[in-house]
Coordinates of C-alpha atoms in Angstrom, one line a residue:
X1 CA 116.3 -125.8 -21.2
X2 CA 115.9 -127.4 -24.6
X3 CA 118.1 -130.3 -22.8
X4 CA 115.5 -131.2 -20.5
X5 CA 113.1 -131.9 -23.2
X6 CA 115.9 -134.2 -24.8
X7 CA 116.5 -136.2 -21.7
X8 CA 113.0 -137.0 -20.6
X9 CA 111.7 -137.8 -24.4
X10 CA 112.0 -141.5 -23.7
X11 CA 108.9 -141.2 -21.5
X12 CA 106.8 -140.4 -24.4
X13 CA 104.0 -138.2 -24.6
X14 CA 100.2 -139.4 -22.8
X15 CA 101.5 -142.3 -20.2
X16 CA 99.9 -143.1 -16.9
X17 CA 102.2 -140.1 -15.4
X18 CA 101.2 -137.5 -18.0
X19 CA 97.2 -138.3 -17.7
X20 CA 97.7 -138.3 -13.9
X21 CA 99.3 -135.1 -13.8
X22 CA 97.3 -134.0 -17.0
X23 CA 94.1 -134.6 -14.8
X24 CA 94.7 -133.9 -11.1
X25 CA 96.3 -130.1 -11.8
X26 CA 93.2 -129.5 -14.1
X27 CA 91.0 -130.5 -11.4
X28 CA 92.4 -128.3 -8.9
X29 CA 90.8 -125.4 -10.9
X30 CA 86.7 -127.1 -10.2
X31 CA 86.9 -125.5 -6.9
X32 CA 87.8 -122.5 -8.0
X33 CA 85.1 -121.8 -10.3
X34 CA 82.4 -122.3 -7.9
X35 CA 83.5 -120.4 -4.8
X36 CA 85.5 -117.8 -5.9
X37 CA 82.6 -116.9 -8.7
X38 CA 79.8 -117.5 -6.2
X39 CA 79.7 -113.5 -5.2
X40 CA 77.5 -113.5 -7.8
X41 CA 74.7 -115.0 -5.7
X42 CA 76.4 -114.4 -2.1
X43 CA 76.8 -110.5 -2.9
X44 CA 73.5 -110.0 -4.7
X45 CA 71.4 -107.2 -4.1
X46 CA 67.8 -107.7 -3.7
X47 CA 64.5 -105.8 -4.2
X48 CA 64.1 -103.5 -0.7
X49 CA 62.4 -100.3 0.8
X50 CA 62.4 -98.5 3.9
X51 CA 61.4 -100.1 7.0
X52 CA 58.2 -98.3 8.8
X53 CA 58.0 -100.1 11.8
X54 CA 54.1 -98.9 12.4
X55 CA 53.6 -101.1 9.0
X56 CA 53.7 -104.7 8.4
X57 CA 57.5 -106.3 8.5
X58 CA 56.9 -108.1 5.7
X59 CA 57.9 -106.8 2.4
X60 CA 55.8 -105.2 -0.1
X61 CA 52.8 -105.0 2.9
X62 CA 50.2 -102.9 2.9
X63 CA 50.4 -99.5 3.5
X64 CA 53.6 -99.2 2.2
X65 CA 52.7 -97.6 -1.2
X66 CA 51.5 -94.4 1.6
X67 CA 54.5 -94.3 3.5
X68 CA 57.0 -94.9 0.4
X69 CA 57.5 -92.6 -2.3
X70 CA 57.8 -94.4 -5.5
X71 CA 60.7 -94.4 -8.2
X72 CA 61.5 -96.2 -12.0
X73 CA 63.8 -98.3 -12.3
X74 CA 64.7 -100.1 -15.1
X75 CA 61.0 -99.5 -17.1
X76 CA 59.4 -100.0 -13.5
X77 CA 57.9 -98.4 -11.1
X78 CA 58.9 -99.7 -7.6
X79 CA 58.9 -98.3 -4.3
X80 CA 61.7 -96.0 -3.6
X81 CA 65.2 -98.6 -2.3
X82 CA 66.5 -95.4 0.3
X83 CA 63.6 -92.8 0.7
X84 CA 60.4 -93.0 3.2
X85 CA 58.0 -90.4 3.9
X86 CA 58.2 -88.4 6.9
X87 CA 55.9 -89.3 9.9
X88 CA 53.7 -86.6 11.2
X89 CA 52.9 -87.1 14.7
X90 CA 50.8 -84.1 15.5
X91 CA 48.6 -83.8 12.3
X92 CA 46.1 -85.0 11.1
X93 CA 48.4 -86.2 8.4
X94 CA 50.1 -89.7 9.0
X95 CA 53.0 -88.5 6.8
X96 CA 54.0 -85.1 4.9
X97 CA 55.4 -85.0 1.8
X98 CA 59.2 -84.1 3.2
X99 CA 61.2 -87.2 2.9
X100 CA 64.1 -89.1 5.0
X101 CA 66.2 -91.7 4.7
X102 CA 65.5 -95.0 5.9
X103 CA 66.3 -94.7 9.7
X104 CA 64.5 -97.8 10.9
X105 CA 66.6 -100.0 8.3
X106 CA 65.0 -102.1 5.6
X107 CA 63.2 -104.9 4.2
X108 CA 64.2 -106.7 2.2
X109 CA 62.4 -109.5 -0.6
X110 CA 63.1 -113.0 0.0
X111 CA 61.3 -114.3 -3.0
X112 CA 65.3 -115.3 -4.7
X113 CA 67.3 -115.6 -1.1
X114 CA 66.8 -115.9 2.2
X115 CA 69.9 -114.0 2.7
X116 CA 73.1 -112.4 1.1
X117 CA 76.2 -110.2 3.1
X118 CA 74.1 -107.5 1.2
X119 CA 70.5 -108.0 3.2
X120 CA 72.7 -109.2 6.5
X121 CA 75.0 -106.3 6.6
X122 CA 72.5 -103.5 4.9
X123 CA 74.9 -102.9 2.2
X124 CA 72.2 -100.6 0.4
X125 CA 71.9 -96.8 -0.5
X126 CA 74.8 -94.8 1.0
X127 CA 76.5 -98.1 1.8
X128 CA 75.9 -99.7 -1.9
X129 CA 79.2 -98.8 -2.7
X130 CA 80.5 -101.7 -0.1
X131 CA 79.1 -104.6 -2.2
X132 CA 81.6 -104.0 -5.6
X133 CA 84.3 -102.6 -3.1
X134 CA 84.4 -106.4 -1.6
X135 CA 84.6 -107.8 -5.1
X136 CA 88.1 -105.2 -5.6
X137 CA 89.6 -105.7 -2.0
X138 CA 89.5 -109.5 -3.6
X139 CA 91.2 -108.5 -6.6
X140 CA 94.0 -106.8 -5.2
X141 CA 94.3 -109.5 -2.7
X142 CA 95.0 -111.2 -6.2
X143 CA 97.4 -108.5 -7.1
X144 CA 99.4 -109.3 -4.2
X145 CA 99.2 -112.8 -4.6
X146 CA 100.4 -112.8 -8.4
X147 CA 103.4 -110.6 -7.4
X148 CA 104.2 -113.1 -4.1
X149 CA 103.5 -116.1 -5.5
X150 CA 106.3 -116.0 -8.1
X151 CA 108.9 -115.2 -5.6
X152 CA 107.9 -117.7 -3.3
X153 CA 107.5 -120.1 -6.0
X154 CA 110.9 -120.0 -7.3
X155 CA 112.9 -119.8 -4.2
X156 CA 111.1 -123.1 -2.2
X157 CA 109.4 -125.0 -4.7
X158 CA 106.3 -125.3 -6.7
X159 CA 104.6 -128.1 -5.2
X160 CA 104.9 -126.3 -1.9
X161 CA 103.9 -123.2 -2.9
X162 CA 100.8 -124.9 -4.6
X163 CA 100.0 -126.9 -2.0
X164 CA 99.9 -124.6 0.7
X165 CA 98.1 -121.9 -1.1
X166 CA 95.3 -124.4 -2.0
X167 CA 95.0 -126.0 1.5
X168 CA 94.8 -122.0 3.0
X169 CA 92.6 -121.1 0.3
X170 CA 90.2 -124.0 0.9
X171 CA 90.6 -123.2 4.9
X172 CA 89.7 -119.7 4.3
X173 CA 86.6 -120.3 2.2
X174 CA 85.0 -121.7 4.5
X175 CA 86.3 -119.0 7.4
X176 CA 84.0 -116.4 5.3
X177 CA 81.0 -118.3 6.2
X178 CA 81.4 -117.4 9.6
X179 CA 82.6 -113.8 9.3
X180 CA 80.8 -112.0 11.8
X181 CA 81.0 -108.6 10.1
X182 CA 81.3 -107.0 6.8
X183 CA 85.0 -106.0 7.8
X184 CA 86.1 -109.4 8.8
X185 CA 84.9 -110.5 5.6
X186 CA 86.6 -108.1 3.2
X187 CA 90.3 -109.0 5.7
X188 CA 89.6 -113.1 4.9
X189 CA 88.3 -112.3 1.2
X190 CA 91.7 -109.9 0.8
X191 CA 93.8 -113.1 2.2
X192 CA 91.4 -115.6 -0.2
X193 CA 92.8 -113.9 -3.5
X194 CA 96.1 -114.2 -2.1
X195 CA 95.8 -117.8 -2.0
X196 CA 93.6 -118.0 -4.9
X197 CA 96.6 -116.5 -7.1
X198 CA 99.4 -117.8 -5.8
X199 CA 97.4 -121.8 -6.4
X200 CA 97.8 -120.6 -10.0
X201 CA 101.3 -121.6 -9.8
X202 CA 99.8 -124.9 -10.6
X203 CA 99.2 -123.9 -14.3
X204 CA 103.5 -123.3 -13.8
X205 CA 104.0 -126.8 -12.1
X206 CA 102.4 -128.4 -15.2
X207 CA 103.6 -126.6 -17.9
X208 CA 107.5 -127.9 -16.4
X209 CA 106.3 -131.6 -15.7
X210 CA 104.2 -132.3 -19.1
X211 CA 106.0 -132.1 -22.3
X212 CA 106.0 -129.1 -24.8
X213 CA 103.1 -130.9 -27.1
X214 CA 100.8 -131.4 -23.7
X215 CA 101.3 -127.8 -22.9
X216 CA 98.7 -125.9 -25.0
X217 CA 95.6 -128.9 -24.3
X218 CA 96.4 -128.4 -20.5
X219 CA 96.6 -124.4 -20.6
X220 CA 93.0 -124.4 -22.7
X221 CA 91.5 -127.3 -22.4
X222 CA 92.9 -128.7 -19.1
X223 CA 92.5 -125.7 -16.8
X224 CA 89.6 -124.0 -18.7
X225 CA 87.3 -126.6 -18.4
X226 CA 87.5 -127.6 -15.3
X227 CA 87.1 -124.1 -14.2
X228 CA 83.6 -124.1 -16.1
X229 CA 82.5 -127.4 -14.4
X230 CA 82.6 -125.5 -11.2
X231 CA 80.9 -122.6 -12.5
X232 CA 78.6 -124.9 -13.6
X233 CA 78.2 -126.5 -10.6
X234 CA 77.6 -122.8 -8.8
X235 CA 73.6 -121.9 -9.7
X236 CA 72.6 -125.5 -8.9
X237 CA 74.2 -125.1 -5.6
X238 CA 72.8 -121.4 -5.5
X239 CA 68.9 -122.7 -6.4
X240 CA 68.9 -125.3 -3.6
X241 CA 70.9 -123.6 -0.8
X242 CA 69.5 -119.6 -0.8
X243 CA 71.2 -118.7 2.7
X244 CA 74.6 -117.0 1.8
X245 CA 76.1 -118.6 4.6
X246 CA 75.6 -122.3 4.1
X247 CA 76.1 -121.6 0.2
X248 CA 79.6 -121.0 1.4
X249 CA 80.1 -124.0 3.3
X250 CA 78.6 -126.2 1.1
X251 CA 81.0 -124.4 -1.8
X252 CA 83.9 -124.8 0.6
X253 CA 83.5 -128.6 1.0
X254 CA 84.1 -129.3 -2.3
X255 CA 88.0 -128.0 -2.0
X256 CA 88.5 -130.3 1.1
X257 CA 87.4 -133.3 -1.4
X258 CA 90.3 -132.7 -3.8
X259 CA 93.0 -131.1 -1.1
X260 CA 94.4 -135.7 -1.0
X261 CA 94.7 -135.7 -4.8
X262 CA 98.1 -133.3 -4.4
X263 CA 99.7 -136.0 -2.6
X264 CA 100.1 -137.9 -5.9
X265 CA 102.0 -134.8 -8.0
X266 CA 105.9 -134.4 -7.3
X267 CA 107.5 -131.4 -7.6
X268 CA 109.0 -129.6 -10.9
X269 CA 112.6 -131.8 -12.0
X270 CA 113.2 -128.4 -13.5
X271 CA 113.4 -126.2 -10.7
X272 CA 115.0 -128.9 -9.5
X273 CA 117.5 -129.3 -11.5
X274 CA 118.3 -125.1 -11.0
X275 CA 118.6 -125.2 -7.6
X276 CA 121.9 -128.1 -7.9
X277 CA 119.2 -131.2 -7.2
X278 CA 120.1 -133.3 -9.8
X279 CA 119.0 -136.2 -7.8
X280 CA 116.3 -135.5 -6.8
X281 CA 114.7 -134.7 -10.2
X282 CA 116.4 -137.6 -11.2
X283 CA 114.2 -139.7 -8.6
X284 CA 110.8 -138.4 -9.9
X285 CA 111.6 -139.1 -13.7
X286 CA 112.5 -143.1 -13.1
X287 CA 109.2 -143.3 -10.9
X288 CA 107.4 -141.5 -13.9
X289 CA 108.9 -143.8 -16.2
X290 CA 108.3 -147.1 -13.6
X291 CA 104.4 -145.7 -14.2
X292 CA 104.7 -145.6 -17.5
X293 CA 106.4 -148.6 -17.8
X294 CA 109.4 -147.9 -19.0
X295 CA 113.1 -148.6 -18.5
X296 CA 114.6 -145.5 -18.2
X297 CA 118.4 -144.7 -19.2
X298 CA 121.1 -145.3 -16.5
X299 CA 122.2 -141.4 -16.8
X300 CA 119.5 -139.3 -17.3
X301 CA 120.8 -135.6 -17.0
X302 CA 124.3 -135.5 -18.6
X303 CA 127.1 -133.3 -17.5
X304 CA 126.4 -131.0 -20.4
X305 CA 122.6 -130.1 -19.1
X306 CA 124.0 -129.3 -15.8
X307 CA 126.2 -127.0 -17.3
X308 CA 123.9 -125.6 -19.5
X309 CA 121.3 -125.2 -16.7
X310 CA 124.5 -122.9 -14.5
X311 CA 125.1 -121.2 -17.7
X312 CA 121.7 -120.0 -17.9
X313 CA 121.3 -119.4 -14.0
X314 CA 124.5 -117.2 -14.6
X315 CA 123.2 -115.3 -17.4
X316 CA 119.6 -115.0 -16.6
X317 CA 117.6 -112.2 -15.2
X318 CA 119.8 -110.9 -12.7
X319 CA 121.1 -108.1 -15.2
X320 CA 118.1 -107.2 -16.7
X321 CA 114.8 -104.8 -14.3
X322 CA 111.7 -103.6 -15.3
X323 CA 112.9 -100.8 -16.9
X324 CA 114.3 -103.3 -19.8
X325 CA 109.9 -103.6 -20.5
X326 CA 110.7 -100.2 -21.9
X327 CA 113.8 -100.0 -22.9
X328 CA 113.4 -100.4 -26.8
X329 CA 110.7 -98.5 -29.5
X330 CA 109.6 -102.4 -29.4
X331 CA 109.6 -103.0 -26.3
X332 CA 107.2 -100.3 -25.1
X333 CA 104.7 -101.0 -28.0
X334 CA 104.7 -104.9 -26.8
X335 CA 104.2 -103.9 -22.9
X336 CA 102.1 -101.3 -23.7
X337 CA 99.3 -102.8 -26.0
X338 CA 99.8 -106.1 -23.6
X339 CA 98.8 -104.5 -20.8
X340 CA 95.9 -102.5 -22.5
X341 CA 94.8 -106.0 -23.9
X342 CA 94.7 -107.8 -20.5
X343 CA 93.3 -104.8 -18.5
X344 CA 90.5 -105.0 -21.1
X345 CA 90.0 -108.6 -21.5
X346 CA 90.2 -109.6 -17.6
X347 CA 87.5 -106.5 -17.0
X348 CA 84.9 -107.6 -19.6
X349 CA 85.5 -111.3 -18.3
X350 CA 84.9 -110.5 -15.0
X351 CA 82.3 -107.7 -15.8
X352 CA 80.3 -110.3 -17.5
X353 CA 80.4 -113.0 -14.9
X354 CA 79.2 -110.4 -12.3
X355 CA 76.6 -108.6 -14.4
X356 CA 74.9 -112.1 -14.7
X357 CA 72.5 -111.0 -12.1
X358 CA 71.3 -107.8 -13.5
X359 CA 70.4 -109.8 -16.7
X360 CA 66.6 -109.8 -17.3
X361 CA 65.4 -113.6 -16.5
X362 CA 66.1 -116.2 -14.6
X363 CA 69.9 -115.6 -12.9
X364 CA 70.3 -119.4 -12.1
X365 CA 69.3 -120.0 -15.3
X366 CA 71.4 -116.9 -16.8
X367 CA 74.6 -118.1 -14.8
X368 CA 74.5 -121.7 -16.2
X369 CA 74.1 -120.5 -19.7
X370 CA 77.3 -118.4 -19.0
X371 CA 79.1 -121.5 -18.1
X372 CA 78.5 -123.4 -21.1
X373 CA 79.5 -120.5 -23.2
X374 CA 83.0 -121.1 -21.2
X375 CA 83.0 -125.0 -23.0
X376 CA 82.3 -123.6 -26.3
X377 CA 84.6 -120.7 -26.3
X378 CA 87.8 -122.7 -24.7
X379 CA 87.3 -125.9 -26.6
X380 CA 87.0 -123.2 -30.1
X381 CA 90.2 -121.6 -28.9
X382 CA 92.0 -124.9 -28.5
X383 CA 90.7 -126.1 -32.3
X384 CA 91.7 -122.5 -34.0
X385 CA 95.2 -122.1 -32.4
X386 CA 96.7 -125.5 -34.1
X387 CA 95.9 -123.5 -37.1
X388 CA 95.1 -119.8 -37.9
X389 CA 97.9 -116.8 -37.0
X390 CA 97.9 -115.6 -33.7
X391 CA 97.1 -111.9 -34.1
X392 CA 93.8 -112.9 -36.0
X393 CA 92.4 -115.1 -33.4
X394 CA 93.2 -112.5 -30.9
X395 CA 92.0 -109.7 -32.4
X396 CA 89.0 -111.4 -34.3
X397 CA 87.4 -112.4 -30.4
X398 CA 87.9 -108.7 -29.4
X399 CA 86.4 -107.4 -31.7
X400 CA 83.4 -109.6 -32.1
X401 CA 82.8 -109.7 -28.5
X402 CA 83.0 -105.5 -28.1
X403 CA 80.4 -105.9 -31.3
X404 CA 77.9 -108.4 -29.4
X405 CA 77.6 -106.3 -25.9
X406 CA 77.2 -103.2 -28.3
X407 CA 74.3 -104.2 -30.1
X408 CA 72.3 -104.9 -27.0
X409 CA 72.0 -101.1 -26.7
X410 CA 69.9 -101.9 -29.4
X411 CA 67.7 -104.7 -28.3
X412 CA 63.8 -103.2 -27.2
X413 CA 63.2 -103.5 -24.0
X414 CA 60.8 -106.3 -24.7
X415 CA 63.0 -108.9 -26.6
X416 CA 65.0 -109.6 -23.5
X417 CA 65.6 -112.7 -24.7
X418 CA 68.3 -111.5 -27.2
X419 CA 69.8 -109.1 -24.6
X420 CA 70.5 -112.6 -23.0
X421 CA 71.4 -114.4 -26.2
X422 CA 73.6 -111.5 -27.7
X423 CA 75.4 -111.0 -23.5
X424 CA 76.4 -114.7 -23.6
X425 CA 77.8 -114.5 -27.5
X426 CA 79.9 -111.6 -26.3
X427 CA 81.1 -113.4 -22.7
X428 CA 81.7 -116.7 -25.3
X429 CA 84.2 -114.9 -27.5
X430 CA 85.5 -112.8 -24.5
X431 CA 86.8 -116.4 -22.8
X432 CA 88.4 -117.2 -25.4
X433 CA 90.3 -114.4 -25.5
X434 CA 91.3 -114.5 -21.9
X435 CA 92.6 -117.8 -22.1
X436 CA 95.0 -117.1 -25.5
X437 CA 96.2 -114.0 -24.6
X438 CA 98.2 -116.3 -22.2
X439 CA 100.0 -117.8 -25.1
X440 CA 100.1 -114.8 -27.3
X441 CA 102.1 -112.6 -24.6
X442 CA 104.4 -115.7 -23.8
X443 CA 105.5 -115.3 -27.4
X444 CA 105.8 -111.7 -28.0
X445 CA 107.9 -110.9 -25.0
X446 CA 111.6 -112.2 -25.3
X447 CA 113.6 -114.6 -23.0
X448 CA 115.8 -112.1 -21.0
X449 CA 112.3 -110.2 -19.4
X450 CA 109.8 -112.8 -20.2
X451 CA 108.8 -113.1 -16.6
X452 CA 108.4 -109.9 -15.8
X453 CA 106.8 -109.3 -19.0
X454 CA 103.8 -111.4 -18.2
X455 CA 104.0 -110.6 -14.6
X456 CA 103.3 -106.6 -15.9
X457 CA 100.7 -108.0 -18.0
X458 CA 98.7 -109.8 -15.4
X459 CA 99.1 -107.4 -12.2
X460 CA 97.4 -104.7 -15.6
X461 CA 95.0 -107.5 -15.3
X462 CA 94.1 -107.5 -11.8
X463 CA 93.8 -103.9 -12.2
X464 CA 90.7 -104.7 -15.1
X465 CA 89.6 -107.1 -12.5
X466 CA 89.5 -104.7 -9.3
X467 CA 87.3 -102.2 -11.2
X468 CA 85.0 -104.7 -13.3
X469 CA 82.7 -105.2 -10.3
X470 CA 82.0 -101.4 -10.2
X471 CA 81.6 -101.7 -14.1
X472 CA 78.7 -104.5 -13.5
X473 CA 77.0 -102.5 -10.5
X474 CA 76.5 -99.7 -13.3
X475 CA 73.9 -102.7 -14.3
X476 CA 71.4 -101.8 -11.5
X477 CA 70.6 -98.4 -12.8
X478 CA 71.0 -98.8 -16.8
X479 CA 71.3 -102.1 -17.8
X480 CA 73.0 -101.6 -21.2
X481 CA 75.6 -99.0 -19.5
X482 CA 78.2 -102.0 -18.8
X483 CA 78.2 -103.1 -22.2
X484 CA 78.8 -100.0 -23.5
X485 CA 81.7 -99.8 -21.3
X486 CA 82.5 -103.2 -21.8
X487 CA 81.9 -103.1 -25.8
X488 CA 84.0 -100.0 -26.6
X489 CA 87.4 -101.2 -24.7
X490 CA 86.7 -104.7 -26.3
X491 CA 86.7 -102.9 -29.7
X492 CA 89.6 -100.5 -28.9
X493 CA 92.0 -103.6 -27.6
X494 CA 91.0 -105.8 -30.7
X495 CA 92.2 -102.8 -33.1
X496 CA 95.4 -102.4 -31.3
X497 CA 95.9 -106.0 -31.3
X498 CA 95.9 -106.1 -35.5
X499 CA 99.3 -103.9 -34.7
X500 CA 101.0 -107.0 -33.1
X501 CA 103.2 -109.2 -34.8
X502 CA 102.8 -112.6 -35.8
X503 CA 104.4 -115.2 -33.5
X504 CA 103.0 -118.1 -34.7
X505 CA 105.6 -120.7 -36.3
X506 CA 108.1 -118.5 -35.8
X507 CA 111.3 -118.7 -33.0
X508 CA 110.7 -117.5 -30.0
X509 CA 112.9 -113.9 -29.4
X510 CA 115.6 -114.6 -26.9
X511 CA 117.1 -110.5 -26.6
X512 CA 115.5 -107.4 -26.8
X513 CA 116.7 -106.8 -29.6
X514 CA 115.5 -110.0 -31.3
X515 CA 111.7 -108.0 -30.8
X516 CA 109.3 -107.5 -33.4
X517 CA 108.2 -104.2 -34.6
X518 CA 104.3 -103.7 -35.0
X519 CA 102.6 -104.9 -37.6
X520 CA 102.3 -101.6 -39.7
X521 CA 105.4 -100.3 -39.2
X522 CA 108.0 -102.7 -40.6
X523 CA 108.2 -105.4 -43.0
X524 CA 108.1 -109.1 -41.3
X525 CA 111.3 -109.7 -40.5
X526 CA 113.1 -112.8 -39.0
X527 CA 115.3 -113.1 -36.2
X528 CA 118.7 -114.9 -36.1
X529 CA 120.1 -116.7 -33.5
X530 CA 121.5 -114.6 -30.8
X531 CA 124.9 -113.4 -31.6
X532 CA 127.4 -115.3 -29.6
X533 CA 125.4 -117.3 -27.4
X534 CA 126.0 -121.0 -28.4
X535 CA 130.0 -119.7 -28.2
X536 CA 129.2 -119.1 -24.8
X537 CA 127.7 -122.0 -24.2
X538 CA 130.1 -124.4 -25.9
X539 CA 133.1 -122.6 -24.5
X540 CA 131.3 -123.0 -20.6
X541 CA 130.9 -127.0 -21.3
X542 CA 134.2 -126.9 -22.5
X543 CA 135.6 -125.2 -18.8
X544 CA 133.3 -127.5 -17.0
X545 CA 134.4 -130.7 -18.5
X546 CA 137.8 -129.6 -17.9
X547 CA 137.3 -128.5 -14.2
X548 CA 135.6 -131.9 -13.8
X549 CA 138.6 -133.9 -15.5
X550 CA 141.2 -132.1 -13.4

């Protein structure tokens, strides 16, 4: 819709309607970064042991070390999280050396939290495997949510698809405060990631109401840092307020502050302008350009963008399915190493946010750290794509971040200070990465499937995402095992990404055939334009003006 761009140039670039948009849609992400990352504290597992109700309550009491086997864990020796000596009630002996499981329940340290779904609901020993199983019945909630979203936001709108997801995802933050049960939780968390993905299609709404040169500072630096002020925000919310419950209200209330501020952003003049409502977008352009202060022209959209706009409506996706991802030697290598990059990337992300907790030292502390790496690695991202190739950047913050979480299988146990140091490099360069590979896939997929391109490559995502908390509960039992993991797909993606082609500078492909070979097997090569379709296009003004004349 290269028209569009045309018509609304004379409202120039940063105006008052550009820095409000710019501004509001990034701060719809704040929210997100605190609640939806604040499992970290609200899913955390504490120190525990079996309860022996003939003992003290409290934890760690005495007598405990008699009734409790013992067990390493990590380089220590603690007493045993699911095993308790059996009682002996007619011998001399209190307890045998037979053990059982802990019958009575458990007791749990309160020296971080008061309390966590994991200490209320006794999601321990043969039910640990609950606590990362909520983190993926999120995830797939996301899944459905990414695949919904899209359809819902092209048939009614993107404002109203935005604003109705944020408003239920903000309503159902706070219903998981009050869930009375594990199960009730995981149903409302499910519904959460639906919202939380289909609110995404604010990054959408933006990219169609700010100009192409306001695009790529919104995308990075926009979105991405307004998600890290909310991480941010998270472990000083965390310190103060160590009952899950009221974490979550607290968390919940700062969604209901910004839920006005989506009042004050219209809806997309593009999709507008594809479903016939010329008018309408028309509307919203003069009251951008009455912001801005500017006179607008007396016809905005000409007779020739509406006809483009049909042309391309008649000619779009409709003919093309998924199986067009694969159709071409091309096209499988792009969807194939896509996916395999996002499946990687989103998992290491994720795996890193939620492994926070199993680092050695403070996890407040270790959680706020991690959020300032996310300033440092978006605003680096932003300053390196205005200038090196794409496939370098891409590739060079894979592989540097699967080299980081590699060497800390290195690190003595002692020096967990750079286990700390050398985690947060590695999560640094790894957000970068997840943010660009946005742009990147955009480009390498062509016109015709470029939708469902991306939409392959982020339900692959979700998929990384479902299984990273299981990847970060490897933590609790070997610390270094998730960045093994973690390091070696980060490695393996950043070698298949070299094979990509360059996309940077260069037109973006409009037919499958117009697709790049990899990197090593062909020659760089540029694409023409596609046969035949400005003839199309001319010769469907050419019937419309004459339809209109008649």
């Amino acid at each position: 819709m290269k028209d569009y761009e045309e018509a609304i140039t004379f409202l120039g670039e940063w105006g008052h309607f550009q820095r409000l948009i710019f501004i509001v849609l990034s701060l719809s992400y704040f929210p997100n970064g605190s609640t939806f990352l604040s499992m970290i504290f609200v899913g955390d597992t504490t120190h525990h042991h079996c309860r022996v109700p003939s003992l003290n309550s409290s934890y760690g009491g005495l007598g405990y070390n008699l009734s409790i086997p013992t067990e390493e864990l990590k380089g220590e020796t603690i007493l045993s999280c699911c095993r308790r000596y059996t009682e002996q009630k007619d011998s001399d002996s209190v307890y045998s050396n037979d053990t059982e499981g802990c019958v009575d329940g458990w007791v749990f340290s309160k020296d971080r939290y008061v309390s966590t779904i994991v200490t209320e609901w006794n999601l321990v020993c043969d039910d640990a495997w609950k606590a990362p199983f909520t983190l993926t019945v999120y995830f797939f909630g996301m899944l459905v949510g990414s695949f919904c979203s899209g359809i819902f936001s092209d048939r009614y709108g993107r404002k109203i698809t935005f604003f109705s997801a944020k408003t239920l995802q903000t309503l159902l933050s706070l219903l998981l405060a009050f869930s009375i049960s594990w199960e009730m939780f995981c149903v409302v968390y499910f519904v959460f990631g639906v919202m939380y993905a289909s609110a995404s299609s604010c990054f959408v709404l933006g990219s169609e109401l700010l100009i192409k040169s306001a695009r790529e500072t919104f995308g990075i630096l926009g979105i991405g840092l307004a998600h890290s002020t909310g991480f941010a925000v998270l472990p000083l919310f965390a310190y103060l307020i160590r009952d899950w419950r009221t974490l979550q209200i607290g968390l919940s209330l700062i969604g209901f502050l910004y839920l006005p501020f989506i009042w004050f952003i219209p809806e997309s003049p593009r999709w507008l302008i594809t479903q016939g409502r010329l008018q309408e977008a028309e509307a919203i352009i003069r009251a951008a350009a009455k912001r801005n202060g500017i006179t607008p022209p007396e016809n905005i959209f000409r007779l020739e963008h509406r006809a483009i706009t049909e042309f391309e409506n008649k000619c779009g996706q409709d003919k093309f399915t998924w199986l067009d991802l694969i159709k071409t030697v091309n096209m499988q290598n792009i969807t194939v190493i896509n996916i395999t990059i996002w499946t990687t990337i989103t998992l290491t992300f994720y795996g890193l946010s939620f492994n926070t907790s199993n680092l050695d030292g403070d996890p407040y502390r270790n959680c706020l750290i991690s959020a300032a790496t996310e300033y440092v690695g978006f605003t680096f991202i932003w300053l390196t794509a205005r200038y090196a190739p794409r496939r370098i950047i891409l590739s060079s913050f894979l592989l540097l971040g699967g080299a980081f979480l590699l060497l800390i299988q290195l690190v003595p146990e002692e020096l967990s200070g750079l286990t700390v140091t050398l985690a947060m490099t590695g999560r640094l360069v790894v957000t970068g990465a997840s943010i660009f590979v946005n742009v990147c896939s955009m480009e390498f997929f062509p016109t015709v499937v470029r939708n469902m391109g991306l939409g392959v490559c982020d339900m692959a995502g979700r998929v990384g995402s479902a299984a990273s908390p299981y990847i970060a509960h490897t933590g609790t039992y070997n610390k270094t095992l998730p960045f093994i993991l973690m390091g070696t797909m980060s490695l393996f993606s950043g070698c298949l990404s070299l094979l990509l082609p360059e996309t940077k500078g260069e037109k973006l492909p409009e037919v499958i055939s117009q697709v790049k070979p990899l990197q090593w097997c062909s020659h760089k090569k540029r694409f023409s334009e596609p046969n035949g379709l400005d003839e199309d296009v001319q010769q469907h003004l050419r019937d419309e003006q004459t339809s209109t004349i008649q």
